[in-house]
Structures are given as C-alpha cells and as structure tokens.
JSON list of C-alpha atoms and ligand atoms in Angstrom, two decimals:
[
{"chain": "A", "resi": 265, "resn": "MET", "atom": "CA", "xyz": [-0.20, -0.03, -0.08]},
{"chain": "A", "resi": 266, "resn": "LYS", "atom": "CA", "xyz": [1.24, 3.67, -0.86]},
{"chain": "A", "resi": 267, "resn": "HIS", "atom": "CA", "xyz": [1.54, 5.78, 2.67]},
{"chain": "A", "resi": 268, "resn": "THR", "atom": "CA", "xyz": [-0.84, 7.90, 0.63]},
{"chain": "A", "resi": 269, "resn": "ASP", "atom": "CA", "xyz": [-3.84, 6.09, -0.12]},
{"chain": "A", "resi": 270, "resn": "ILE", "atom": "CA", "xyz": [-3.41, 5.44, 4.06]},
{"chain": "A", "resi": 271, "resn": "PRO", "atom": "CA", "xyz": [-5.43, 8.46, 5.46]},
{"chain": "A", "resi": 272, "resn": "VAL", "atom": "CA", "xyz": [-3.26, 10.78, 8.01]},
{"chain": "A", "resi": 273, "resn": "ILE", "atom": "CA", "xyz": [-5.10, 13.73, 10.20]},
{"chain": "A", "resi": 274, "resn": "THR", "atom": "CA", "xyz": [-2.50, 16.32, 11.12]},
{"chain": "A", "resi": 275, "resn": "ILE", "atom": "CA", "xyz": [-2.65, 18.74, 14.13]},
{"chain": "A", "resi": 276, "resn": "ASP", "atom": "CA", "xyz": [0.42, 21.74, 14.45]},
{"chain": "A", "resi": 277, "resn": "GLY", "atom": "CA", "xyz": [1.07, 23.53, 16.76]},
{"chain": "A", "resi": 278, "resn": "PRO", "atom": "CA", "xyz": [2.23, 25.42, 18.95]},
{"chain": "A", "resi": 279, "resn": "SER", "atom": "CA", "xyz": [3.67, 24.12, 22.31]},
{"chain": "A", "resi": 280, "resn": "GLY", "atom": "CA", "xyz": [0.55, 23.63, 25.28]},
{"chain": "A", "resi": 281, "resn": "ALA", "atom": "CA", "xyz": [-2.56, 24.12, 22.28]},
{"chain": "A", "resi": 282, "resn": "GLY", "atom": "CA", "xyz": [-3.45, 20.73, 23.22]},
{"chain": "A", "resi": 283, "resn": "LYS", "atom": "CA", "xyz": [-2.08, 18.37, 20.08]},
{"chain": "A", "resi": 284, "resn": "GLY", "atom": "CA", "xyz": [-0.63, 15.12, 21.64]},
{"chain": "A", "resi": 285, "resn": "THR", "atom": "CA", "xyz": [-3.91, 15.26, 24.73]},
{"chain": "A", "resi": 286, "resn": "ILE", "atom": "CA", "xyz": [-6.14, 15.57, 21.21]},
{"chain": "A", "resi": 287, "resn": "SER", "atom": "CA", "xyz": [-4.44, 13.21, 19.30]},
{"chain": "A", "resi": 288, "resn": "LEU", "atom": "CA", "xyz": [-4.50, 10.73, 21.96]},
{"chain": "A", "resi": 289, "resn": "ARG", "atom": "CA", "xyz": [-7.88, 10.75, 22.07]},
{"chain": "A", "resi": 290, "resn": "LEU", "atom": "CA", "xyz": [-8.75, 10.49, 18.51]},
{"chain": "A", "resi": 291, "resn": "ALA", "atom": "CA", "xyz": [-6.27, 8.17, 17.80]},
{"chain": "A", "resi": 292, "resn": "LYS", "atom": "CA", "xyz": [-8.34, 5.96, 20.54]},
{"chain": "A", "resi": 293, "resn": "HIS", "atom": "CA", "xyz": [-11.22, 7.25, 18.67]},
{"chain": "A", "resi": 294, "resn": "LEU", "atom": "CA", "xyz": [-10.45, 6.96, 15.52]},
{"chain": "A", "resi": 295, "resn": "ASP", "atom": "CA", "xyz": [-8.29, 3.07, 16.37]},
{"chain": "A", "resi": 296, "resn": "TRP", "atom": "CA", "xyz": [-5.28, 5.09, 14.25]},
{"chain": "A", "resi": 297, "resn": "HIS", "atom": "CA", "xyz": [-1.63, 5.05, 15.40]},
{"chain": "A", "resi": 298, "resn": "THR", "atom": "CA", "xyz": [-0.11, 8.13, 16.43]},
{"chain": "A", "resi": 299, "resn": "LEU", "atom": "CA", "xyz": [2.59, 10.19, 15.75]},
{"chain": "A", "resi": 300, "resn": "ASP", "atom": "CA", "xyz": [3.94, 12.78, 18.11]},
{"chain": "A", "resi": 301, "resn": "SER", "atom": "CA", "xyz": [7.33, 14.19, 16.38]},
{"chain": "A", "resi": 302, "resn": "GLY", "atom": "CA", "xyz": [7.92, 16.77, 19.37]},
{"chain": "A", "resi": 303, "resn": "ALA", "atom": "CA", "xyz": [9.22, 13.31, 21.57]},
{"chain": "A", "resi": 304, "resn": "MET", "atom": "CA", "xyz": [11.64, 12.36, 18.96]},
{"chain": "A", "resi": 305, "resn": "TYR", "atom": "CA", "xyz": [13.37, 16.06, 18.83]},
{"chain": "A", "resi": 306, "resn": "ARG", "atom": "CA", "xyz": [13.14, 15.27, 23.21]},
{"chain": "A", "resi": 307, "resn": "VAL", "atom": "CA", "xyz": [14.37, 11.79, 22.71]},
{"chain": "A", "resi": 308, "resn": "LEU", "atom": "CA", "xyz": [17.02, 12.53, 20.66]},
{"chain": "A", "resi": 309, "resn": "ALA", "atom": "CA", "xyz": [18.39, 15.66, 22.18]},
{"chain": "A", "resi": 310, "resn": "LEU", "atom": "CA", "xyz": [17.94, 13.06, 25.45]},
{"chain": "A", "resi": 311, "resn": "ALA", "atom": "CA", "xyz": [20.49, 10.56, 24.06]},
{"chain": "A", "resi": 312, "resn": "ALA", "atom": "CA", "xyz": [22.68, 12.61, 22.94]},
{"chain": "A", "resi": 313, "resn": "ASN", "atom": "CA", "xyz": [23.03, 14.65, 26.01]},
{"chain": "A", "resi": 314, "resn": "ARG", "atom": "CA", "xyz": [23.59, 11.00, 27.66]},
{"chain": "A", "resi": 315, "resn": "TYR", "atom": "CA", "xyz": [26.21, 9.97, 24.73]},
{"chain": "A", "resi": 316, "resn": "ASN", "atom": "CA", "xyz": [28.36, 13.20, 25.06]},
{"chain": "A", "resi": 317, "resn": "VAL", "atom": "CA", "xyz": [26.93, 14.89, 22.22]},
{"chain": "A", "resi": 318, "resn": "PRO", "atom": "CA", "xyz": [27.22, 18.33, 21.56]},
{"chain": "A", "resi": 319, "resn": "LEU", "atom": "CA", "xyz": [24.19, 19.86, 20.46]},
{"chain": "A", "resi": 320, "resn": "GLU", "atom": "CA", "xyz": [25.07, 22.46, 17.93]},
{"chain": "A", "resi": 321, "resn": "ASN", "atom": "CA", "xyz": [27.06, 18.83, 16.12]},
{"chain": "A", "resi": 322, "resn": "GLU", "atom": "CA", "xyz": [24.71, 18.85, 13.59]},
{"chain": "A", "resi": 323, "resn": "SER", "atom": "CA", "xyz": [25.39, 15.80, 11.44]},
{"chain": "A", "resi": 324, "resn": "ALA", "atom": "CA", "xyz": [26.67, 13.91, 14.38]},
{"chain": "A", "resi": 325, "resn": "LEU", "atom": "CA", "xyz": [23.51, 14.65, 15.74]},
{"chain": "A", "resi": 326, "resn": "ALA", "atom": "CA", "xyz": [21.29, 13.86, 12.59]},
{"chain": "A", "resi": 327, "resn": "ASN", "atom": "CA", "xyz": [23.39, 10.57, 12.37]},
{"chain": "A", "resi": 328, "resn": "LEU", "atom": "CA", "xyz": [22.84, 9.97, 15.82]},
{"chain": "A", "resi": 329, "resn": "ALA", "atom": "CA", "xyz": [18.82, 10.46, 14.56]},
{"chain": "A", "resi": 330, "resn": "THR", "atom": "CA", "xyz": [19.44, 7.84, 12.48]},
{"chain": "A", "resi": 331, "resn": "HIS", "atom": "CA", "xyz": [20.29, 4.75, 14.31]},
{"chain": "A", "resi": 332, "resn": "LEU", "atom": "CA", "xyz": [18.73, 6.21, 17.36]},
{"chain": "A", "resi": 333, "resn": "GLU", "atom": "CA", "xyz": [16.37, 2.97, 18.81]},
{"chain": "A", "resi": 334, "resn": "ILE", "atom": "CA", "xyz": [13.90, 4.01, 20.21]},
{"chain": "A", "resi": 335, "resn": "TYR", "atom": "CA", "xyz": [10.56, 2.30, 20.71]},
{"chain": "A", "resi": 336, "resn": "PHE", "atom": "CA", "xyz": [6.68, 4.62, 20.79]},
{"chain": "A", "resi": 337, "resn": "LYS", "atom": "CA", "xyz": [4.58, 1.92, 23.16]},
{"chain": "A", "resi": 338, "resn": "PRO", "atom": "CA", "xyz": [0.77, 3.23, 23.55]},
{"chain": "A", "resi": 339, "resn": "LEU", "atom": "CA", "xyz": [-0.12, 2.80, 27.52]},
{"chain": "A", "resi": 340, "resn": "PRO", "atom": "CA", "xyz": [-3.07, -0.61, 27.63]},
{"chain": "A", "resi": 341, "resn": "ASP", "atom": "CA", "xyz": [-5.59, 2.11, 27.80]},
{"chain": "A", "resi": 342, "resn": "LEU", "atom": "CA", "xyz": [-4.26, 4.58, 24.70]},
{"chain": "A", "resi": 343, "resn": "SER", "atom": "CA", "xyz": [-4.58, 7.82, 27.25]},
{"chain": "A", "resi": 344, "resn": "ALA", "atom": "CA", "xyz": [-0.50, 7.81, 26.87]},
{"chain": "A", "resi": 345, "resn": "THR", "atom": "CA", "xyz": [2.51, 7.03, 24.79]},
{"chain": "A", "resi": 346, "resn": "GLN", "atom": "CA", "xyz": [5.87, 5.50, 26.87]},
{"chain": "A", "resi": 347, "resn": "VAL", "atom": "CA", "xyz": [8.80, 6.56, 25.20]},
{"chain": "A", "resi": 348, "resn": "ILE", "atom": "CA", "xyz": [11.46, 3.92, 25.53]},
{"chain": "A", "resi": 349, "resn": "LEU", "atom": "CA", "xyz": [14.85, 4.71, 24.67]},
{"chain": "A", "resi": 350, "resn": "ASP", "atom": "CA", "xyz": [16.83, 1.84, 24.50]},
{"chain": "A", "resi": 351, "resn": "GLY", "atom": "CA", "xyz": [14.43, -0.14, 26.03]},
{"chain": "A", "resi": 352, "resn": "GLN", "atom": "CA", "xyz": [14.60, 2.19, 29.10]},
{"chain": "A", "resi": 353, "resn": "ASN", "atom": "CA", "xyz": [12.30, 4.17, 29.37]},
{"chain": "A", "resi": 354, "resn": "VAL", "atom": "CA", "xyz": [11.92, 7.50, 29.68]},
{"chain": "A", "resi": 355, "resn": "SER", "atom": "CA", "xyz": [9.14, 9.20, 29.69]},
{"chain": "A", "resi": 356, "resn": "GLN", "atom": "CA", "xyz": [9.05, 11.18, 31.87]},
{"chain": "A", "resi": 357, "resn": "ASP", "atom": "CA", "xyz": [12.84, 12.72, 31.68]},
{"chain": "A", "resi": 358, "resn": "LEU", "atom": "CA", "xyz": [11.15, 14.29, 28.63]},
{"chain": "A", "resi": 359, "resn": "ARG", "atom": "CA", "xyz": [8.27, 16.10, 29.62]},
{"chain": "A", "resi": 360, "resn": "SER", "atom": "CA", "xyz": [10.46, 18.99, 31.91]},
{"chain": "A", "resi": 361, "resn": "GLU", "atom": "CA", "xyz": [10.59, 22.58, 29.79]},
{"chain": "A", "resi": 362, "resn": "VAL", "atom": "CA", "xyz": [15.05, 21.83, 30.06]},
{"chain": "A", "resi": 363, "resn": "SER", "atom": "CA", "xyz": [14.16, 18.93, 27.73]},
{"chain": "A", "resi": 364, "resn": "GLY", "atom": "CA", "xyz": [11.70, 20.93, 25.47]},
{"chain": "A", "resi": 365, "resn": "ALA", "atom": "CA", "xyz": [13.87, 23.97, 24.90]},
{"chain": "A", "resi": 366, "resn": "ALA", "atom": "CA", "xyz": [17.10, 21.47, 24.02]},
{"chain": "A", "resi": 367, "resn": "ALA", "atom": "CA", "xyz": [14.58, 19.73, 21.38]},
{"chain": "A", "resi": 368, "resn": "SER", "atom": "CA", "xyz": [13.37, 23.01, 19.89]},
{"chain": "A", "resi": 369, "resn": "LYS", "atom": "CA", "xyz": [17.74, 23.87, 19.47]},
{"chain": "A", "resi": 370, "resn": "ILE", "atom": "CA", "xyz": [18.13, 20.89, 17.51]},
{"chain": "A", "resi": 371, "resn": "ALA", "atom": "CA", "xyz": [15.02, 20.88, 15.73]},
{"chain": "A", "resi": 372, "resn": "VAL", "atom": "CA", "xyz": [16.60, 24.14, 13.68]},
{"chain": "A", "resi": 373, "resn": "LEU", "atom": "CA", "xyz": [19.22, 22.13, 12.14]},
{"chain": "A", "resi": 374, "resn": "PRO", "atom": "CA", "xyz": [18.27, 20.61, 8.06]},
{"chain": "A", "resi": 375, "resn": "ALA", "atom": "CA", "xyz": [20.61, 17.57, 8.20]},
{"chain": "A", "resi": 376, "resn": "VAL", "atom": "CA", "xyz": [18.37, 16.58, 11.86]},
{"chain": "A", "resi": 377, "resn": "ARG", "atom": "CA", "xyz": [15.00, 17.73, 10.56]},
{"chain": "A", "resi": 378, "resn": "ARG", "atom": "CA", "xyz": [15.95, 15.61, 7.50]},
{"chain": "A", "resi": 379, "resn": "ALA", "atom": "CA", "xyz": [16.44, 12.04, 9.28]},
{"chain": "A", "resi": 380, "resn": "LEU", "atom": "CA", "xyz": [14.00, 12.52, 12.25]},
{"chain": "A", "resi": 381, "resn": "LEU", "atom": "CA", "xyz": [11.76, 12.95, 8.95]},
{"chain": "A", "resi": 382, "resn": "ILE", "atom": "CA", "xyz": [12.52, 9.92, 7.77]},
{"chain": "A", "resi": 383, "resn": "ARG", "atom": "CA", "xyz": [11.98, 7.85, 10.93]},
{"chain": "A", "resi": 384, "resn": "GLN", "atom": "CA", "xyz": [8.34, 10.55, 11.29]},
{"chain": "A", "resi": 385, "resn": "ARG", "atom": "CA", "xyz": [7.13, 8.64, 7.50]},
{"chain": "A", "resi": 386, "resn": "ASP", "atom": "CA", "xyz": [7.46, 5.44, 8.93]},
{"chain": "A", "resi": 387, "resn": "PHE", "atom": "CA", "xyz": [4.78, 6.11, 11.21]},
{"chain": "A", "resi": 388, "resn": "CYS", "atom": "CA", "xyz": [1.61, 6.32, 8.36]},
{"chain": "A", "resi": 389, "resn": "GLN", "atom": "CA", "xyz": [0.96, 2.86, 8.70]},
{"chain": "A", "resi": 390, "resn": "ALA", "atom": "CA", "xyz": [-3.02, 0.86, 8.01]},
{"chain": "A", "resi": 391, "resn": "PRO", "atom": "CA", "xyz": [-5.33, 1.94, 9.19]},
{"chain": "A", "resi": 392, "resn": "GLY", "atom": "CA", "xyz": [-4.61, 5.57, 9.37]},
{"chain": "A", "resi": 393, "resn": "LEU", "atom": "CA", "xyz": [-1.75, 7.57, 11.92]},
{"chain": "A", "resi": 394, "resn": "VAL", "atom": "CA", "xyz": [-2.59, 11.18, 13.75]},
{"chain": "A", "resi": 395, "resn": "ALA", "atom": "CA", "xyz": [0.55, 13.08, 13.66]},
{"chain": "A", "resi": 396, "resn": "GLU", "atom": "CA", "xyz": [1.25, 15.91, 15.55]},
{"chain": "A", "resi": 397, "resn": "GLY", "atom": "CA", "xyz": [4.28, 18.73, 15.79]},
{"chain": "A", "resi": 398, "resn": "ARG", "atom": "CA", "xyz": [5.19, 21.48, 14.21]},
{"chain": "A", "resi": 399, "resn": "ASP", "atom": "CA", "xyz": [4.65, 20.28, 10.42]},
{"chain": "A", "resi": 400, "resn": "MET", "atom": "CA", "xyz": [3.39, 17.73, 9.59]},
{"chain": "A", "resi": 401, "resn": "GLY", "atom": "CA", "xyz": [0.98, 19.24, 8.12]},
{"chain": "A", "resi": 402, "resn": "THR", "atom": "CA", "xyz": [3.52, 20.85, 5.70]},
{"chain": "A", "resi": 403, "resn": "VAL", "atom": "CA", "xyz": [6.17, 18.87, 4.83]},
{"chain": "A", "resi": 404, "resn": "VAL", "atom": "CA", "xyz": [6.59, 16.00, 6.33]},
{"chain": "A", "resi": 405, "resn": "PHE", "atom": "CA", "xyz": [2.54, 14.44, 5.51]},
{"chain": "A", "resi": 406, "resn": "PRO", "atom": "CA", "xyz": [1.55, 17.59, 2.85]},
{"chain": "A", "resi": 407, "resn": "GLU", "atom": "CA", "xyz": [-0.68, 15.71, 1.18]},
{"chain": "A", "resi": 408, "resn": "ALA", "atom": "CA", "xyz": [-2.78, 14.95, 4.65]},
{"chain": "A", "resi": 409, "resn": "HIS", "atom": "CA", "xyz": [-6.35, 14.21, 4.23]},
{"chain": "A", "resi": 410, "resn": "LYS", "atom": "CA", "xyz": [-6.89, 16.39, 6.71]},
{"chain": "A", "resi": 411, "resn": "LYS", "atom": "CA", "xyz": [-5.03, 19.33, 8.50]},
{"chain": "A", "resi": 412, "resn": "PHE", "atom": "CA", "xyz": [-5.71, 21.27, 11.82]},
{"chain": "A", "resi": 413, "resn": "PHE", "atom": "CA", "xyz": [-3.21, 23.61, 13.15]},
{"chain": "A", "resi": 414, "resn": "LEU", "atom": "CA", "xyz": [-4.60, 24.73, 17.23]},
{"chain": "A", "resi": 415, "resn": "THR", "atom": "CA", "xyz": [-3.49, 27.38, 18.79]},
{"chain": "A", "resi": 416, "resn": "ALA", "atom": "CA", "xyz": [-4.29, 29.21, 22.78]},
{"chain": "A", "resi": 417, "resn": "SER", "atom": "CA", "xyz": [-2.89, 32.64, 24.29]},
{"chain": "A", "resi": 418, "resn": "CYS", "atom": "CA", "xyz": [0.18, 32.34, 25.74]},
{"chain": "A", "resi": 419, "resn": "GLU", "atom": "CA", "xyz": [-0.87, 32.99, 28.65]},
{"chain": "A", "resi": 420, "resn": "GLU", "atom": "CA", "xyz": [-3.18, 29.76, 28.69]},
{"chain": "A", "resi": 421, "resn": "ARG", "atom": "CA", "xyz": [-0.61, 27.47, 27.17]},
{"chain": "A", "resi": 422, "resn": "ALA", "atom": "CA", "xyz": [1.78, 28.37, 30.25]},
{"chain": "A", "resi": 423, "resn": "HIS", "atom": "CA", "xyz": [-1.21, 27.18, 32.85]},
{"chain": "A", "resi": 424, "resn": "ARG", "atom": "CA", "xyz": [-1.61, 23.99, 30.57]},
{"chain": "A", "resi": 425, "resn": "ARG", "atom": "CA", "xyz": [1.79, 23.06, 30.89]},
{"chain": "A", "resi": 426, "resn": "TYR", "atom": "CA", "xyz": [2.66, 24.18, 34.66]},
{"chain": "A", "resi": 427, "resn": "LYS", "atom": "CA", "xyz": [-0.52, 21.69, 35.58]},
{"chain": "A", "resi": 428, "resn": "GLN", "atom": "CA", "xyz": [0.45, 18.79, 33.65]},
{"chain": "A", "resi": 429, "resn": "LEU", "atom": "CA", "xyz": [4.06, 19.14, 35.28]},
{"chain": "A", "resi": 430, "resn": "ILE", "atom": "CA", "xyz": [2.54, 19.62, 38.55]},
{"chain": "A", "resi": 431, "resn": "ASP", "atom": "CA", "xyz": [0.40, 16.55, 38.59]},
{"chain": "A", "resi": 432, "resn": "SER", "atom": "CA", "xyz": [2.81, 14.72, 36.91]},
{"chain": "A", "resi": 433, "resn": "GLY", "atom": "CA", "xyz": [5.14, 15.68, 39.73]},
{"chain": "A", "resi": 434, "resn": "ILE", "atom": "CA", "xyz": [7.73, 17.72, 38.06]},
{"chain": "A", "resi": 435, "resn": "ASN", "atom": "CA", "xyz": [8.97, 21.47, 39.91]},
{"chain": "A", "resi": 436, "resn": "ALA", "atom": "CA", "xyz": [7.48, 24.32, 37.72]},
{"chain": "A", "resi": 437, "resn": "ARG", "atom": "CA", "xyz": [7.15, 27.89, 38.19]},
{"chain": "A", "resi": 438, "resn": "LEU", "atom": "CA", "xyz": [4.42, 29.40, 36.62]},
{"chain": "A", "resi": 439, "resn": "SER", "atom": "CA", "xyz": [7.02, 32.57, 35.28]},
{"chain": "A", "resi": 440, "resn": "ASP", "atom": "CA", "xyz": [10.02, 30.13, 34.01]},
{"chain": "A", "resi": 441, "resn": "ILE", "atom": "CA", "xyz": [7.16, 27.79, 32.20]},
{"chain": "A", "resi": 442, "resn": "ILE", "atom": "CA", "xyz": [5.69, 31.85, 30.28]},
{"chain": "A", "resi": 443, "resn": "ARG", "atom": "CA", "xyz": [9.59, 32.93, 29.80]},
{"chain": "A", "resi": 444, "resn": "ASP", "atom": "CA", "xyz": [10.64, 29.37, 27.68]},
{"chain": "A", "resi": 445, "resn": "ILE", "atom": "CA", "xyz": [6.33, 29.03, 25.78]},
{"chain": "A", "resi": 446, "resn": "THR", "atom": "CA", "xyz": [7.68, 32.88, 24.42]},
{"chain": "A", "resi": 447, "resn": "GLU", "atom": "CA", "xyz": [12.11, 32.16, 23.89]},
{"chain": "A", "resi": 448, "resn": "ARG", "atom": "CA", "xyz": [10.11, 27.89, 22.10]},
{"chain": "A", "resi": 449, "resn": "ASP", "atom": "CA", "xyz": [7.84, 29.90, 19.13]},
{"chain": "A", "resi": 450, "resn": "LYS", "atom": "CA", "xyz": [9.98, 32.59, 18.71]},
{"chain": "A", "resi": 451, "resn": "ARG", "atom": "CA", "xyz": [12.52, 29.97, 18.10]},
{"chain": "A", "resi": 452, "resn": "ASP", "atom": "CA", "xyz": [10.32, 27.47, 16.45]},
{"chain": "A", "resi": 453, "resn": "SER", "atom": "CA", "xyz": [8.36, 30.43, 14.16]},
{"chain": "A", "resi": 454, "resn": "THR", "atom": "CA", "xyz": [11.16, 31.85, 13.12]},
{"chain": "A", "resi": 455, "resn": "ARG", "atom": "CA", "xyz": [13.78, 28.82, 12.11]},
{"chain": "A", "resi": 456, "resn": "ALA", "atom": "CA", "xyz": [14.30, 28.93, 8.37]},
{"chain": "A", "resi": 457, "resn": "LYS", "atom": "CA", "xyz": [13.73, 25.58, 7.45]},
{"chain": "A", "resi": 458, "resn": "ALA", "atom": "CA", "xyz": [9.70, 24.22, 8.22]},
{"chain": "A", "resi": 459, "resn": "PRO", "atom": "CA", "xyz": [8.97, 26.85, 10.87]},
{"chain": "A", "resi": 460, "resn": "LEU", "atom": "CA", "xyz": [6.05, 26.66, 12.92]},
{"chain": "A", "resi": 461, "resn": "ILE", "atom": "CA", "xyz": [3.07, 27.71, 10.02]},
{"chain": "A", "resi": 462, "resn": "ALA", "atom": "CA", "xyz": [-0.59, 27.09, 9.86]},
{"chain": "A", "resi": 463, "resn": "ALA", "atom": "CA", "xyz": [-0.41, 24.49, 5.90]},
{"chain": "A", "resi": 464, "resn": "ASP", "atom": "CA", "xyz": [-2.44, 26.92, 4.08]},
{"chain": "A", "resi": 465, "resn": "ASP", "atom": "CA", "xyz": [-5.65, 23.68, 3.51]},
{"chain": "A", "resi": 466, "resn": "ALA", "atom": "CA", "xyz": [-5.13, 23.88, 7.70]},
{"chain": "A", "resi": 467, "resn": "HIS", "atom": "CA", "xyz": [-8.51, 24.11, 10.05]},
{"chain": "A", "resi": 468, "resn": "VAL", "atom": "CA", "xyz": [-7.05, 26.50, 12.76]},
{"chain": "A", "resi": 469, "resn": "ILE", "atom": "CA", "xyz": [-8.98, 26.13, 15.62]},
{"chain": "A", "resi": 470, "resn": "ASP", "atom": "CA", "xyz": [-7.87, 28.79, 19.21]},
{"chain": "A", "resi": 471, "resn": "THR", "atom": "CA", "xyz": [-8.81, 26.57, 21.44]},
{"chain": "A", "resi": 472, "resn": "THR", "atom": "CA", "xyz": [-8.43, 29.22, 24.62]},
{"chain": "A", "resi": 473, "resn": "GLY", "atom": "CA", "xyz": [-11.05, 28.25, 26.72]},
{"chain": "A", "resi": 474, "resn": "VAL", "atom": "CA", "xyz": [-12.20, 25.72, 24.67]},
{"chain": "A", "resi": 475, "resn": "SER", "atom": "CA", "xyz": [-12.45, 22.32, 26.72]},
{"chain": "A", "resi": 476, "resn": "ILE", "atom": "CA", "xyz": [-10.47, 18.60, 24.94]},
{"chain": "A", "resi": 477, "resn": "GLU", "atom": "CA", "xyz": [-13.61, 17.39, 24.40]},
{"chain": "A", "resi": 478, "resn": "THR", "atom": "CA", "xyz": [-15.18, 20.11, 22.05]},
{"chain": "A", "resi": 479, "resn": "VAL", "atom": "CA", "xyz": [-12.12, 20.25, 19.99]},
{"chain": "A", "resi": 480, "resn": "VAL", "atom": "CA", "xyz": [-11.88, 17.07, 19.38]},
{"chain": "A", "resi": 481, "resn": "ALA", "atom": "CA", "xyz": [-15.55, 16.91, 18.97]},
{"chain": "A", "resi": 482, "resn": "CYS", "atom": "CA", "xyz": [-14.95, 19.40, 16.07]},
{"chain": "A", "resi": 483, "resn": "ILE", "atom": "CA", "xyz": [-12.10, 17.63, 14.65]},
{"chain": "A", "resi": 484, "resn": "LEU", "atom": "CA", "xyz": [-13.97, 14.73, 14.25]},
{"chain": "A", "resi": 485, "resn": "LYS", "atom": "CA", "xyz": [-17.39, 16.27, 12.08]},
{"chain": "A", "resi": 486, "resn": "LYS", "atom": "CA", "xyz": [-14.71, 17.73, 9.89]},
{"chain": "A", "resi": 487, "resn": "VAL", "atom": "CA", "xyz": [-12.37, 14.38, 9.53]},
{"chain": "A", "resi": 488, "resn": "ALA", "atom": "CA", "xyz": [-15.48, 12.38, 8.53]},
{"chain": "A", "resi": 489, "resn": "LEU", "atom": "CA", "xyz": [-17.25, 15.58, 6.15]},
{"chain": "B", "resi": 45, "resn": "LIG", "atom": "O1", "xyz": [5.58, 19.24, 20.38]},
{"chain": "B", "resi": 45, "resn": "LIG", "atom": "P1", "xyz": [7.11, 19.29, 21.81]},
{"chain": "B", "resi": 45, "resn": "LIG", "atom": "O2", "xyz": [6.79, 20.97, 23.41]},
{"chain": "B", "resi": 45, "resn": "LIG", "atom": "O3", "xyz": [7.37, 17.45, 22.56]},
{"chain": "B", "resi": 45, "resn": "LIG", "atom": "O4", "xyz": [8.20, 19.56, 21.19]},
{"chain": "B", "resi": 45, "resn": "LIG", "atom": "C1", "xyz": [9.89, 19.81, 21.34]},
{"chain": "B", "resi": 45, "resn": "LIG", "atom": "C2", "xyz": [10.77, 20.97, 19.94]},
{"chain": "B", "resi": 45, "resn": "LIG", "atom": "O5", "xyz": [10.21, 19.87, 19.31]},
{"chain": "B", "resi": 45, "resn": "LIG", "atom": "C3", "xyz": [9.83, 21.87, 19.48]},
{"chain": "B", "resi": 45, "resn": "LIG", "atom": "O6", "xyz": [9.87, 23.13, 20.63]},
{"chain": "B", "resi": 45, "resn": "LIG", "atom": "C4", "xyz": [9.87, 22.47, 18.51]},
{"chain": "B", "resi": 45, "resn": "LIG", "atom": "O7", "xyz": [11.05, 22.91, 18.78]},
{"chain": "B", "resi": 45, "resn": "LIG", "atom": "C5", "xyz": [10.24, 21.16, 18.08]},
{"chain": "B", "resi": 45, "resn": "LIG", "atom": "N1", "xyz": [9.08, 19.93, 17.15]},
{"chain": "B", "resi": 45, "resn": "LIG", "atom": "C6", "xyz": [9.13, 20.40, 15.87]},
{"chain": "B", "resi": 45, "resn": "LIG", "atom": "N2", "xyz": [8.81, 19.89, 14.92]},
{"chain": "B", "resi": 45, "resn": "LIG", "atom": "C7", "xyz": [7.90, 19.41, 14.93]},
{"chain": "B", "resi": 45, "resn": "LIG", "atom": "C8", "xyz": [8.03, 18.32, 16.27]},
{"chain": "B", "resi": 45, "resn": "LIG", "atom": "C9", "xyz": [8.86, 18.97, 17.00]},
{"chain": "B", "resi": 45, "resn": "LIG", "atom": "O8", "xyz": [10.57, 21.42, 15.33]},
{"chain": "B", "resi": 45, "resn": "LIG", "atom": "N3", "xyz": [7.60, 18.09, 14.43]}
]
C-alpha cells in the first residue's frame, strides 16, 4: 500500500495548544496510530546528552537520529504513549522544560530534521495515522487527508503546561514556563527550515477557553465530512 493511500490527520501548533491530548483522543476514537514528533526531537536531545554529543554538532546529531533505538509504546488504555530509549522508559525525563528547550535547539538543524523526517514517515501505517507536531501538515505529510492547526493564548498554554508538570510530579514555576514558551515559540516560528506555520489547507482552531472534548468533537465532525 502506498503511503498516500493511508489516511493521515495532522495536528500542528505551538507548545501547550493541546495537540498531545487531542491526538491521543482522536487516535483512540478512530483506532489509528499516533505520532508524537516532538517526542522524537526531545528523545534525540536526551540521547545526545547521554552520549556526549554536543547540541551544535549537526552531522553527529543527524547520525544519532538515524540510528537511535527508539520505541513508542502506547499504554493499554491509549491515554499516553511511553517512550523507550535503548530499552529504558524515558517518558518522564522527556516532559521537563529543559528537555523541550534542548529539543527546540536541535530542531533548527536541517540535517537533523531530514533524518527524523524519514523516521516520522515510517509511522504512516494502516488503518491510519494521527500525527502531531510543528510541520506535520506542511513538510512531513503534505498530502494528509485533513490538517488542523491548534492555537491558544500564551497564558493559557503556560497554565496548561504548568498543571501537566505539577500533576506528573515535576516541580515548575509559572513565570519560567511563560518565558520558556515565549522563547520556544519565537525559535520555532522564525527558523529557516520547517518553521511553525499553519498549512494553507489547515483548519485553524483557537482552543483558548475551549474544552478538549469540544475540540475533539469539532475535529471529528470535519474528518467525517
Ligand atoms: O511538541 P513538543 O513540545 O514536544 O516539541 C518539542 C520541540 O521539538 C518543539 O519546541 C520544536 O522545536 C520541536 N519540534 C519540531 N517539529 C516537530 C515537533 C517538534 O521542530 N514536528
């Protein structure tokens, strides 16, 4: 089966716009696969740190990206996906703001993006894929059947991220998160390669003050059309 025959829904947007939770809910509803592409950038940054690869060494990072042993293991209730690096569950390590910032630094490197793009396309498996990130609809799956771009105010995204971190037992300060999100948005939106931008054919949904259930219902309605 050609990749383009397999239906893909892309969910792009900035950090904290609700992409992760919404993608998992959609995939559960449709019984499709998921791709959390941000986790790939995060796990690569983590691996670089573990193997002493400097975050500026583009070719060594791209090589690591190609050979990294990463495995995504959905929980039985599909409420989350565990990330396994070299046989070890690193899901908790990946959620920190430090990890997000390191991911965003290596994400500006074109060779790293090219290496991860190949691995991201491998996730396109029958019966379908819900792919979330920054460039899923623009670069990785430009032929996707339906594309969505989720936004929300910076304050709301920071509050959501803060709650997520505290709920999972990670210490956090709201003011630090607002600063990190602002920096990360700027770096992601202004980079030359695959910047954070809505695809021309994406449905843009502002999730500020809107519940997850409402956003999921809105997407499912559009997907069914
Ligand atoms: O989505 P998440 O916060 O996990 O992504 C971490 C970082 O990885 C983002 O800030 C962004 O720089 C990078 N990223 C990317 N392209 C993607 C997904 C994530 O550049 N498709």
